[in-house]
XYZ file of C-alpha atoms in Angstrom:
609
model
C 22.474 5.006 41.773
C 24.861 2.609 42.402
C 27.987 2.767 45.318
C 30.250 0.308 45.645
C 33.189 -0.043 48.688
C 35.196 -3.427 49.962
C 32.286 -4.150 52.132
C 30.074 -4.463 49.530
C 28.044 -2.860 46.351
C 24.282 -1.560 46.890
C 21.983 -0.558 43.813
C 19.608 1.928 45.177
C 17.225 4.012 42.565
C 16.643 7.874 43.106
C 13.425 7.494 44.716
C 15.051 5.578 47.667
C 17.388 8.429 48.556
C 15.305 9.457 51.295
C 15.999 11.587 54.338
C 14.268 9.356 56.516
C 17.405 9.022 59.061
C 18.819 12.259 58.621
C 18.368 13.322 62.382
C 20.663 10.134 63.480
C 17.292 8.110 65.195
C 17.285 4.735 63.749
C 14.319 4.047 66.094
C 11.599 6.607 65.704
C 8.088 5.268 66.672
C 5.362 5.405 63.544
C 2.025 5.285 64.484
C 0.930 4.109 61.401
C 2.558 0.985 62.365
C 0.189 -0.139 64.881
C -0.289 -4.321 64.893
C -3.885 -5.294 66.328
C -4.577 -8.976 68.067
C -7.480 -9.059 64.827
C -4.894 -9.895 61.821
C -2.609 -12.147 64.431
C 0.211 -9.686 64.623
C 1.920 -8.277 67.801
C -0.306 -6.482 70.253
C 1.544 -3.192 70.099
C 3.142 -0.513 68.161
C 5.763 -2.172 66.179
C 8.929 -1.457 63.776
C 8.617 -1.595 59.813
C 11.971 -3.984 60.754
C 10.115 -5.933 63.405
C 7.056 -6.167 61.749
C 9.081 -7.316 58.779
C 10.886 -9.972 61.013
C 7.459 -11.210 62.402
C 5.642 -11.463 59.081
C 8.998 -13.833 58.159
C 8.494 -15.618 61.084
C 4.582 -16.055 60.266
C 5.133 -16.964 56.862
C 8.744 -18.349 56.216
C 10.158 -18.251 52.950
C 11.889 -21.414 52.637
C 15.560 -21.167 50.759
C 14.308 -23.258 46.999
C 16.705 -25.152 45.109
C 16.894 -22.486 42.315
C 20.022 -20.729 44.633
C 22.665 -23.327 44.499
C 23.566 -25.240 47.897
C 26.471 -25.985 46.620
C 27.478 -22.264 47.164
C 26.607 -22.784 51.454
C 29.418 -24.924 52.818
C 27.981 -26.731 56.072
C 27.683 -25.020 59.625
C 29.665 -24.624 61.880
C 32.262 -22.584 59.669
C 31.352 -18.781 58.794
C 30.594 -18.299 55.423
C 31.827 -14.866 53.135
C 29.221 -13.400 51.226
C 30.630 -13.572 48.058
C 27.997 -12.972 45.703
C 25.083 -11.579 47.923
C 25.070 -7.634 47.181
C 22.286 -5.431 47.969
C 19.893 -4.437 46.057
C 16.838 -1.941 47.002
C 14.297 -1.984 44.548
C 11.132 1.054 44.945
C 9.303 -1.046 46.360
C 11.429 -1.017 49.637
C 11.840 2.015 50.467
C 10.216 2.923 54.013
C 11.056 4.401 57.036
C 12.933 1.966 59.554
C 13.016 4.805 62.132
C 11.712 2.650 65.429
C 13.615 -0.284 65.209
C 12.569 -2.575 68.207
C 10.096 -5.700 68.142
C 8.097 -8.813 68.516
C 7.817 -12.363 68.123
C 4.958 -13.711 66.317
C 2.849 -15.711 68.479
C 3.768 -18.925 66.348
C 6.458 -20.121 68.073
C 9.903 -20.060 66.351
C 10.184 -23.161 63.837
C 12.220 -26.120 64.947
C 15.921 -25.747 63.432
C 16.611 -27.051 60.006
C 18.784 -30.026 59.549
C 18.676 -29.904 55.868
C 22.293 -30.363 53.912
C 23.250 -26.591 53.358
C 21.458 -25.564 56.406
C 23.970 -23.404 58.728
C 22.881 -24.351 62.332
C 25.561 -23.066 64.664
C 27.294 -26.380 66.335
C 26.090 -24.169 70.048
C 22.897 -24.705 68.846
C 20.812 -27.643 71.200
C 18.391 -28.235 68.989
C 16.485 -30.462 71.150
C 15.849 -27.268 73.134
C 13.957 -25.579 70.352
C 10.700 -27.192 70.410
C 7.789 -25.261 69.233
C 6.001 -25.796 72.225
C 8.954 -24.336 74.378
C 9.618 -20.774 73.359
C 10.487 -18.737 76.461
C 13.631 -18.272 77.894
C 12.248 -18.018 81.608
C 14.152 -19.869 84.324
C 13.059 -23.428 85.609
C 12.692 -23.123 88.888
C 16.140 -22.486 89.987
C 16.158 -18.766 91.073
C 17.938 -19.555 95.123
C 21.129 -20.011 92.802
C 20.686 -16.333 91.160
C 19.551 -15.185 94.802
C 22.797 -16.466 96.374
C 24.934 -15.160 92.953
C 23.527 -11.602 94.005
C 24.617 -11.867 97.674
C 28.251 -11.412 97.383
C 29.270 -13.360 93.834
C 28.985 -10.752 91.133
C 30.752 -7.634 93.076
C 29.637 -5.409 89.528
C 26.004 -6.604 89.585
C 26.260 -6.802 85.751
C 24.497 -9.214 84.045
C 23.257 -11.076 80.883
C 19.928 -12.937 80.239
C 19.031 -16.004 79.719
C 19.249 -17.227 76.037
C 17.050 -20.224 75.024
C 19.136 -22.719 72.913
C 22.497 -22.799 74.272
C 24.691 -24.740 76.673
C 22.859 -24.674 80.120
C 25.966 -23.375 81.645
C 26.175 -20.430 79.793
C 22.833 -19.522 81.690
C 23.928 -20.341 85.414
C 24.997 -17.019 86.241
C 22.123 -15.426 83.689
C 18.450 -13.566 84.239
C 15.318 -13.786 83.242
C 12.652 -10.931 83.702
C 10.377 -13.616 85.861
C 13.723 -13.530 88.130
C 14.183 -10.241 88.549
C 10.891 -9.767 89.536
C 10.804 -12.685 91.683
C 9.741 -12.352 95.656
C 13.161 -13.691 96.324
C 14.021 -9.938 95.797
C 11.554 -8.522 97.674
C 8.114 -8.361 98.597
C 6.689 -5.612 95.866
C 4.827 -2.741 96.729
C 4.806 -1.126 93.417
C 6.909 -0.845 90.411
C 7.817 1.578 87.604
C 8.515 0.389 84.021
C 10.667 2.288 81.695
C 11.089 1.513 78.187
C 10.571 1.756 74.264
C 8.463 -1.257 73.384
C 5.599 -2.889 75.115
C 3.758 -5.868 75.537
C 1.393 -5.050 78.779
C -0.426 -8.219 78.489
C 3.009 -10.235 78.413
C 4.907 -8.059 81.311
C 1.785 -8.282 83.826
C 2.480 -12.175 82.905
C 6.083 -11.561 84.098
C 5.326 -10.852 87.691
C 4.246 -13.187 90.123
C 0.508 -13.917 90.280
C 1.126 -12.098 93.909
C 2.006 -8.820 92.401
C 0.307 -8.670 89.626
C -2.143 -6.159 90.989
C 0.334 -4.378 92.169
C 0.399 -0.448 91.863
C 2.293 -0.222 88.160
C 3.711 2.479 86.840
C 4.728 2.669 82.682
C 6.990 5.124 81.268
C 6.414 5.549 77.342
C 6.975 8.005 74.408
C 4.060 6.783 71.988
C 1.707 9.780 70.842
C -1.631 9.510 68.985
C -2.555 6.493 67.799
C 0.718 4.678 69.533
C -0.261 6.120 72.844
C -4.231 4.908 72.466
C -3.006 1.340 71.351
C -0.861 1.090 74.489
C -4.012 2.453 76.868
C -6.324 0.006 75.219
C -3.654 -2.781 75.925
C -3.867 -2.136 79.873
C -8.097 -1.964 79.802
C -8.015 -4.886 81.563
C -5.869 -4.058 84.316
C -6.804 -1.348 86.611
C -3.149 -1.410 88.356
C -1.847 0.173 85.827
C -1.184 4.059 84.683
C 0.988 5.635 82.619
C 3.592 8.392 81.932
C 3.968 9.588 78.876
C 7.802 11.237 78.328
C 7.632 14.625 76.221
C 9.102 14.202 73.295
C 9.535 17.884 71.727
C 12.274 17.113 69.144
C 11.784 15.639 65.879
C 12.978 12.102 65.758
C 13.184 11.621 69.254
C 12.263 7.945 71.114
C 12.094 7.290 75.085
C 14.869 4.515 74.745
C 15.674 3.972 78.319
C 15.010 0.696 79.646
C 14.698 0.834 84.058
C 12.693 -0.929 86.428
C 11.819 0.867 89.804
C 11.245 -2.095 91.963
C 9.511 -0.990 95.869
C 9.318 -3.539 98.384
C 8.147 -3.683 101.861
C 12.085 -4.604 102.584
C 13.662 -1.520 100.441
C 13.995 -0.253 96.746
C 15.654 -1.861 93.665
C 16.378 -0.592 90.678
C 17.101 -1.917 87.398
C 19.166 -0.457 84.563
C 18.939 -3.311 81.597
C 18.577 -3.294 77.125
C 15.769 -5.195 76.563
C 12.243 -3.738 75.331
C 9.275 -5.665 77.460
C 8.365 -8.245 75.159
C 9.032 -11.627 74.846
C 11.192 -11.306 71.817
C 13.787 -9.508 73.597
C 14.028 -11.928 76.350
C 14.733 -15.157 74.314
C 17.177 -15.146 71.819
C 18.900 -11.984 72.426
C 22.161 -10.798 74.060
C 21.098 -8.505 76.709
C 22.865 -6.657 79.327
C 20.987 -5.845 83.080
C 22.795 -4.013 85.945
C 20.741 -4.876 89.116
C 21.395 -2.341 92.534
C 21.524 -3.658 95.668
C 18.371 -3.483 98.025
C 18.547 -0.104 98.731
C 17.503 0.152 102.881
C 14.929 2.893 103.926
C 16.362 5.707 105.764
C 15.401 6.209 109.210
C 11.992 8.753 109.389
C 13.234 12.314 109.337
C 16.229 11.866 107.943
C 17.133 14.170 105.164
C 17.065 13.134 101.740
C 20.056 14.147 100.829
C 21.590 11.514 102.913
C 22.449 7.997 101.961
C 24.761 9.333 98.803
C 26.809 7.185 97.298
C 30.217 7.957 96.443
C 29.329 7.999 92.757
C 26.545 10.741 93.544
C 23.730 7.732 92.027
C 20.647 8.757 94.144
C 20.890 12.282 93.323
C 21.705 11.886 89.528
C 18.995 9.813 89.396
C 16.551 12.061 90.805
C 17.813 14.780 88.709
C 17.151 12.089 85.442
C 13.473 11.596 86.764
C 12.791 14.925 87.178
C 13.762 16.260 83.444
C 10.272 14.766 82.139
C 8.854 17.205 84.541
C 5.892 14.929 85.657
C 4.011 14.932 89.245
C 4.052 10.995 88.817
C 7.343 10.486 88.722
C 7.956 12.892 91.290
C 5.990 10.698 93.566
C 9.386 8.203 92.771
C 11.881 10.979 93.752
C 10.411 10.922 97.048
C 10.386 7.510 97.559
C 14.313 7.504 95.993
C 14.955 10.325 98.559
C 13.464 8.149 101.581
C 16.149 5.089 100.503
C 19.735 4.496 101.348
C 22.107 4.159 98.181
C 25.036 4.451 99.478
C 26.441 0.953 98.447
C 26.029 1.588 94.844
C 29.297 1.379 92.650
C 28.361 2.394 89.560
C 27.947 5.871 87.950
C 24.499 6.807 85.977
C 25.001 7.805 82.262
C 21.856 9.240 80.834
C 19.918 11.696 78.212
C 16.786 13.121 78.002
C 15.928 15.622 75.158
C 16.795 19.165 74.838
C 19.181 21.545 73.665
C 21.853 22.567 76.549
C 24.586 24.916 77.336
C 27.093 25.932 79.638
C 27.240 23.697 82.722
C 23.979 22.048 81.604
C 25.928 20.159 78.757
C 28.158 18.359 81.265
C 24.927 16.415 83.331
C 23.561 14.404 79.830
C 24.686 12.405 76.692
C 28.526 12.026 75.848
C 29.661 15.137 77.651
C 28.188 13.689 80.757
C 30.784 10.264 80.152
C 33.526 12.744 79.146
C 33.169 14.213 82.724
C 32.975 11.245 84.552
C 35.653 10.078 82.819
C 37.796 13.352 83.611
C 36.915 13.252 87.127
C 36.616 9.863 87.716
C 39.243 7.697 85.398
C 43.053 7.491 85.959
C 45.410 7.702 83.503
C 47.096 4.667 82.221
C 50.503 4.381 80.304
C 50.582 4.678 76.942
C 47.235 5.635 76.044
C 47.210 6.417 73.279
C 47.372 2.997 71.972
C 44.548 2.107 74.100
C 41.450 1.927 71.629
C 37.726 2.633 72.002
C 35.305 -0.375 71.609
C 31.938 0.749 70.937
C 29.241 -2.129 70.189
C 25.709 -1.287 69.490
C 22.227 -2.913 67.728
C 21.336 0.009 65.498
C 23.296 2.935 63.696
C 22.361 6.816 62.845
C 23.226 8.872 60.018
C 26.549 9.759 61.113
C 28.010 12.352 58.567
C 29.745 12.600 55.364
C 32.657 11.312 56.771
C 34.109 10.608 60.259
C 35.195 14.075 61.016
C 31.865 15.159 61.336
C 30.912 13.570 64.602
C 32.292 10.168 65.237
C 35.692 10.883 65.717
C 35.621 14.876 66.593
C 32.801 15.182 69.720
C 32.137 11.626 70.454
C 35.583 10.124 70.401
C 36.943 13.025 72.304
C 34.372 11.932 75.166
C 35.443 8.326 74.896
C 39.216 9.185 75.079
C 38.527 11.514 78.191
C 40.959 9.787 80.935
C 41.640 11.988 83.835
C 41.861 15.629 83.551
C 45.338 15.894 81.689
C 45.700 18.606 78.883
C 46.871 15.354 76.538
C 43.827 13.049 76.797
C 41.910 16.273 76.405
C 43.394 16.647 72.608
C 44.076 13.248 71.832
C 42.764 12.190 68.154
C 44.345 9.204 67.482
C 43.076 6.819 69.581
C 41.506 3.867 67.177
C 37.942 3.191 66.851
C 36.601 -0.399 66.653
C 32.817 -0.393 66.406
C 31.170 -4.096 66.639
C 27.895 -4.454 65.010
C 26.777 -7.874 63.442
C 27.573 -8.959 59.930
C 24.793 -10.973 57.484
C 26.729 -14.076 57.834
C 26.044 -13.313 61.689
C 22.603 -12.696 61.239
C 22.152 -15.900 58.995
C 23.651 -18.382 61.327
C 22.027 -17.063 64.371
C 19.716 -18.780 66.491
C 16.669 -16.591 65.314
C 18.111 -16.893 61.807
C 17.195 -14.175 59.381
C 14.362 -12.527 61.636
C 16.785 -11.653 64.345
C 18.018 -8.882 61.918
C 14.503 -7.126 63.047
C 15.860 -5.544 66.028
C 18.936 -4.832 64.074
C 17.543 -1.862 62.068
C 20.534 -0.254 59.890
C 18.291 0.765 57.077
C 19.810 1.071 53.104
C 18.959 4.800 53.036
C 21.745 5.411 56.099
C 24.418 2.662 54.997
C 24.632 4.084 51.593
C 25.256 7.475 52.676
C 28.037 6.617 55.022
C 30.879 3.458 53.251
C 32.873 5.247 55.220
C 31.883 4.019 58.381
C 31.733 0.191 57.452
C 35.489 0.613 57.833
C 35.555 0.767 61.244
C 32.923 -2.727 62.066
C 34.036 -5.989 63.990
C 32.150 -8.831 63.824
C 29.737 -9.983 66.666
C 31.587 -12.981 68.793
C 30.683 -14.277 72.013
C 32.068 -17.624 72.705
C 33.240 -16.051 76.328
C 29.423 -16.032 76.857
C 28.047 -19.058 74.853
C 26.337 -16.049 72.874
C 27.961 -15.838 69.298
C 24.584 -17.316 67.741
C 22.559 -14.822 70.172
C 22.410 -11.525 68.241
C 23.491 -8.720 70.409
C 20.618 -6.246 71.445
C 22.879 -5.033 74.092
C 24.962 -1.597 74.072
C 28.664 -1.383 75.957
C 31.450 0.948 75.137
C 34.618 0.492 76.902
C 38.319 1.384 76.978
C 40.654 -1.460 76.147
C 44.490 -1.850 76.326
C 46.902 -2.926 73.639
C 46.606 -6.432 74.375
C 42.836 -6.513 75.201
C 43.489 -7.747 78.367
C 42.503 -4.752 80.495
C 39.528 -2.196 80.411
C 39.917 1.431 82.064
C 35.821 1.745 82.318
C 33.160 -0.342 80.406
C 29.794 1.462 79.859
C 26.423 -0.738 79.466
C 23.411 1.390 78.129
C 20.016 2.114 76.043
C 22.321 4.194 73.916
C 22.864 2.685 70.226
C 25.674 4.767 68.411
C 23.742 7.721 66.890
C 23.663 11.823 67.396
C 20.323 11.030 68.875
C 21.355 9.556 71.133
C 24.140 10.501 73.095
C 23.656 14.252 71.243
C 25.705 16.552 68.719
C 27.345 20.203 69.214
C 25.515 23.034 67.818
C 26.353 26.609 68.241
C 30.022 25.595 67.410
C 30.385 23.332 70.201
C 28.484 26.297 73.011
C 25.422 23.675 72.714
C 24.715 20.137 73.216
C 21.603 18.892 71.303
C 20.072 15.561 72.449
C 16.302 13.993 70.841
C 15.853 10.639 72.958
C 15.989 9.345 76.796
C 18.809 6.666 77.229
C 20.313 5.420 80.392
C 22.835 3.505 81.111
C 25.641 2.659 84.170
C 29.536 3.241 84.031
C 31.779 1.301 85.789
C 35.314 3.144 86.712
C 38.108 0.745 88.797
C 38.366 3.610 91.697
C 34.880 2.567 92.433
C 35.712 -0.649 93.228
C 39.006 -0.608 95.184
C 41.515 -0.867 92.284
C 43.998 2.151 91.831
C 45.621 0.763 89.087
C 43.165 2.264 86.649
C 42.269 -0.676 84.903
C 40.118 -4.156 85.298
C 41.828 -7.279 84.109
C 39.345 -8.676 81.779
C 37.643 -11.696 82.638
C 39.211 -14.782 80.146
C 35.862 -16.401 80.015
C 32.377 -15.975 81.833
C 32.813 -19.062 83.412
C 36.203 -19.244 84.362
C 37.030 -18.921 87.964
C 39.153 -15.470 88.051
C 40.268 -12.980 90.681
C 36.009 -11.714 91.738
C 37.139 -7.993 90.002
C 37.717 -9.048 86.677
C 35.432 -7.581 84.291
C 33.166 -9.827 82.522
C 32.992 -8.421 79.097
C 29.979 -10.530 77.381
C 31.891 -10.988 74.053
C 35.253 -11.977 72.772
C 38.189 -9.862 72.482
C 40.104 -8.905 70.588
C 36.939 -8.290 67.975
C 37.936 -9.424 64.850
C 38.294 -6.989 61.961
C 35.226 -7.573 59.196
C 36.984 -9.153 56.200
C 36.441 -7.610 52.538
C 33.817 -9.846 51.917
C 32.018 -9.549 55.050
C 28.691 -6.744 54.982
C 26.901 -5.121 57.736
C 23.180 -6.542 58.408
C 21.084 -4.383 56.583
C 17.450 -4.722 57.036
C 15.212 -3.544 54.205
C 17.264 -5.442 51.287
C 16.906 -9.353 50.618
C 18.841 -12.084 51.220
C 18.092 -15.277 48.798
C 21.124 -16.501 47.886
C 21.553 -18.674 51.442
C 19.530 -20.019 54.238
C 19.465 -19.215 57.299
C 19.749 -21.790 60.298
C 15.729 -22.520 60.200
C 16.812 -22.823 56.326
C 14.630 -19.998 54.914
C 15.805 -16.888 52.818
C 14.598 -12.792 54.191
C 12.979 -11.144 51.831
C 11.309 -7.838 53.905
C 8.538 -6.970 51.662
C 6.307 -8.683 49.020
C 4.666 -6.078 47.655
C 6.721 -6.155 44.354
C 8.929 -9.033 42.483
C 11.623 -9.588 44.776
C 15.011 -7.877 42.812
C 18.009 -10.322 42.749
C 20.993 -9.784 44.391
C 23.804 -7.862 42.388
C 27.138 -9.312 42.268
């Protein structure tokens, strides 16, 4: 069947029509996708769009001269994709429902300087050497250590990308500083998250705490679960948690770190999956607490609140996967002070909830934050929603079935006014990359791994692509690093003020942040996700807004928001496609100058025009 729209025409036979996203989870884990060390593939359970993006990375196809150069001006300038349609032949067709992965353990190739090849001009290509892969910091962690005390009043940051201008990295994290003893002297530390490397994260601590008590919070059953166990054999400091995941299609998404010292408790709310692929060429987001003090002994543990009610949201998160391990964290949350935290703690866990229960998870627990918590702003209405995200459900016929009915009446929420509470114009502008974004990225091609919109979804819903902005980051030195992050925000006019900004696990599906049933009486959520909100009362201002920061590295008033890409986004053009994973893309290389072609099972089918 063929569909065709201004962003593009797709040929897709019948026996690709599959249902394979039709819960909304673009990242379900398959244990029949399990990589072993013997055939040189990643040591853990792994995406069909990350293995496909590691097999490309193993074996490059390298763009031939039967596709005509002459059609690929020169980098720096973007490119339309005039001519490269998608096709999806049989032999594609597959489930992309995890949607998360890892580098190959070749290291990336050095970047192309062939005529026709798109590096971007941000691109220090001296910087990708094959024998230089990670991202990690040099030595220099005193400067993040004095950054934390007292220069970043939202504790919201990026990591460090490998390949770009050095200053673009000053104020940026690696996991090796994070987990530096400049934050503490570590007792024992809890890891959250969706995909993971256990031989590479024990390699992220310092050889001083890496017997450390360590804690690892999963969702992988059967097989999955097995291959993770077998990963941590060697290393009896570890144990495991496994989150209950009762509904179909659901993934434990949420990325923390629960960091003990002798000196406090930290903890870490961040986007990346732990492995080394996510902490290289990505844009991430991390929001790092302060060290929270102990308590004196015998104090209650109700005390040291914070204003935003953190500690005890928190503790309420950890105990929905009902497990006497993580209990043992509640009580050591309950013995630490938290009261200097700022932010507010977004989260989901799975279930199906009703009456007050709705309001504590997913996007009825924003929409009451934001009631409570926001203040109105003049002329609302023509403030829009900016939601930007690495991977997209199955969001309905059309947008009145969820986007802009449940969801964007949560996002609108501002104050507890009868107007914002019926407000359905507010516009929409949804950021997720384009192919021309993908293809002139630093990663090239593969980077469109961990960016797993599948065919099967995309064809189901043109609609949507209506609504997409392309990925820009020149504020951050991070338009060539492919966003794995996930922010939502509220954005004036004139884009120069935000009334809350919202980093998170959360990617923009039903999964995720959950879906009425019952006629609205019940909230249905699949996944874990967590993620922080900042609000402007929390931080002094009673305007009800944050003056957006002009550029990361400009030297502003200390409470201007540093959004990590550009605004406004601009609009995709009618030429311009969303990355779609499981099609080719042959008709242009990519800045390592190779072409992404996700399976070779069959003859590859040419693009359609």
């Amino acid at each position: 069947m063929a569909q065709e729209s201004e962003h593009g025409k797709w040929t897709v036979s019948s026996s690709d029509e599959s249902e394979d996203e039709r819960a909304g989870c673009c990242e379900k884990p398959s244990t029949s996708l399990l990589q072993r060390d013997t055939s040189g593939e990643p040591r853990y359970p792994c995406s069909e769009a990350r293995k496909a993006a590691h097999k490309r990375k193993s074996s490059p196809l390298e763009f031939h001269e039967g596709s005509s150069r002459s059609e690929v001006p020169p980098a720096p300038k973007r490119l339309s994709q005039e001519g490269l349609g998608w096709c999806l032949s049989s032999s594609d067709e597959e489930d992309d429902c995890k949607g998360e992965v890892k580098r190959g353990d070749a290291g990336a190739p050095s970047v192309r300087q062939d005529e026709g090849s798109c590096a971007p001009k941000e691109v220090a290509v001296e910087e990708l050497s094959l024998n230089q892969k990670s991202a990690e910091p040099s030595g220099r962690v005193r400067d993040t250590w004095d950054l934390l005390d007292g220069g970043n009043p939202f504790r919201f940051f990026l990591t460090k990308v490998k390949g770009i201008k050095s200053k673009y990295n000053s104020g940026a994290l690696h996991i090796k500083n994070i987990l530096s003893p400049l934050f503490g002297t570590l007792v024992s530390s809890a890891q959250f998250n969706y995909c993971i490397d256990v031989e590479w994260l024990i390699n992220q601590y310092p050889k001083e705490f890496r017997d450390k008590p360590l804690l690892i919070v999963h969702g992988e059953k059967r097989e999955s679960k097995a291959d993770l166990h077998n990963q941590a054999k060697p290393y009896q400091n570890v144990s495991f948690c496994q989150a209950k995941l009762d509904i179909a299609f659901g993934t434990h998404h949420t990325k923390m770190m629960l960091l003990c010292y002798e000196e406090g408790l930290r903890v870490v709310i961040h986007t990346s999956n732990l492995i080394e692929d996510d902490w290289y060429q990505k844009t991430q987001g991390i929001w790092l607490s302060p060290l929270y003090p102990k308590l004196p002994p015998g104090t209650l543990g109700t005390a040291g609140e914070s204003r935003t009610n953190f500690k005890s949201d928190l503790i309420t998160y950890l105990m929905s996967y009902k497990s006497p391990t993580l209990n043992e964290w509640v009580e050591v949350i309950k013995q630490h002070d938290f009261s200097e935290t700022r932010v507010c703690l977004v989260g989901s866990t799975p279930g199906r909830y009703q009456n007050n229960e709705k309001e504590k998870w997913g996007h009825l627990r924003l929409r009451k934050l934001l009631k409570d918590h926001a203040t109105q702003v003049p002329d609302e209405d023509s403030w829009p929603v900016i939601g930007q995200f690495s991977s997209i459900g199955s969001m309905g016929t059309d947008q009145s079935k969820w986007l802009c009915s449940e969801f964007r009446q949560s996002l609108v929420t501002l104050g507890n006014s009868a107007k914002s509470l019926t407000n359905q114009e507010v516009p929409i502008n949804l950021i997720y990359p384009t192919v021309d974004n993908v293809r002139q990225s630093l990663e090239g091609y593969p980077a469109g791994g961990s960016l797993p919109y599948s065919i099967q979804t995309a064809q189901k819903q043109l609609w949507l692509h209506s609504y997409f902005h392309k990925w820009s980051a020149e504020t951050s030195g991070r338009s060539h690093a492919m966003p794995h992050i996930k922010t939502y925000m509220r954005v004036s006019p004139d884009f120069q003020k935000i009334a809350w900004f919202l980093v998170t696990s959360a990617n923009l599906s039903k999964a995720a942040w959950g879906a009425f049933e019952k006629n609205g009486a019940q909230l249905m959520i699949r996944s874990y996700e967590l993620g922080v909100l900042f609000l402007p009362s929390e931080f002094g201002l009673d305007t009800g807004y944050f003056q957006v920061k002009e550029s990361l590295l400009s030297d502003e008033p200390a409470l201007s928001f540093p959004v990590p890409y550009d605004l406004p986004p601009e609009k995709y053009e009618s030429k311009d496609r969303p990355w779609i994973w499981n099609i080719p893309y042959t008709k242009a290389p990519d800045t390592h100058g190779n072409m992404w072609v996700p399976k070779l099972k069959a003859p590859v089918p040419s693009e359609t025009h």
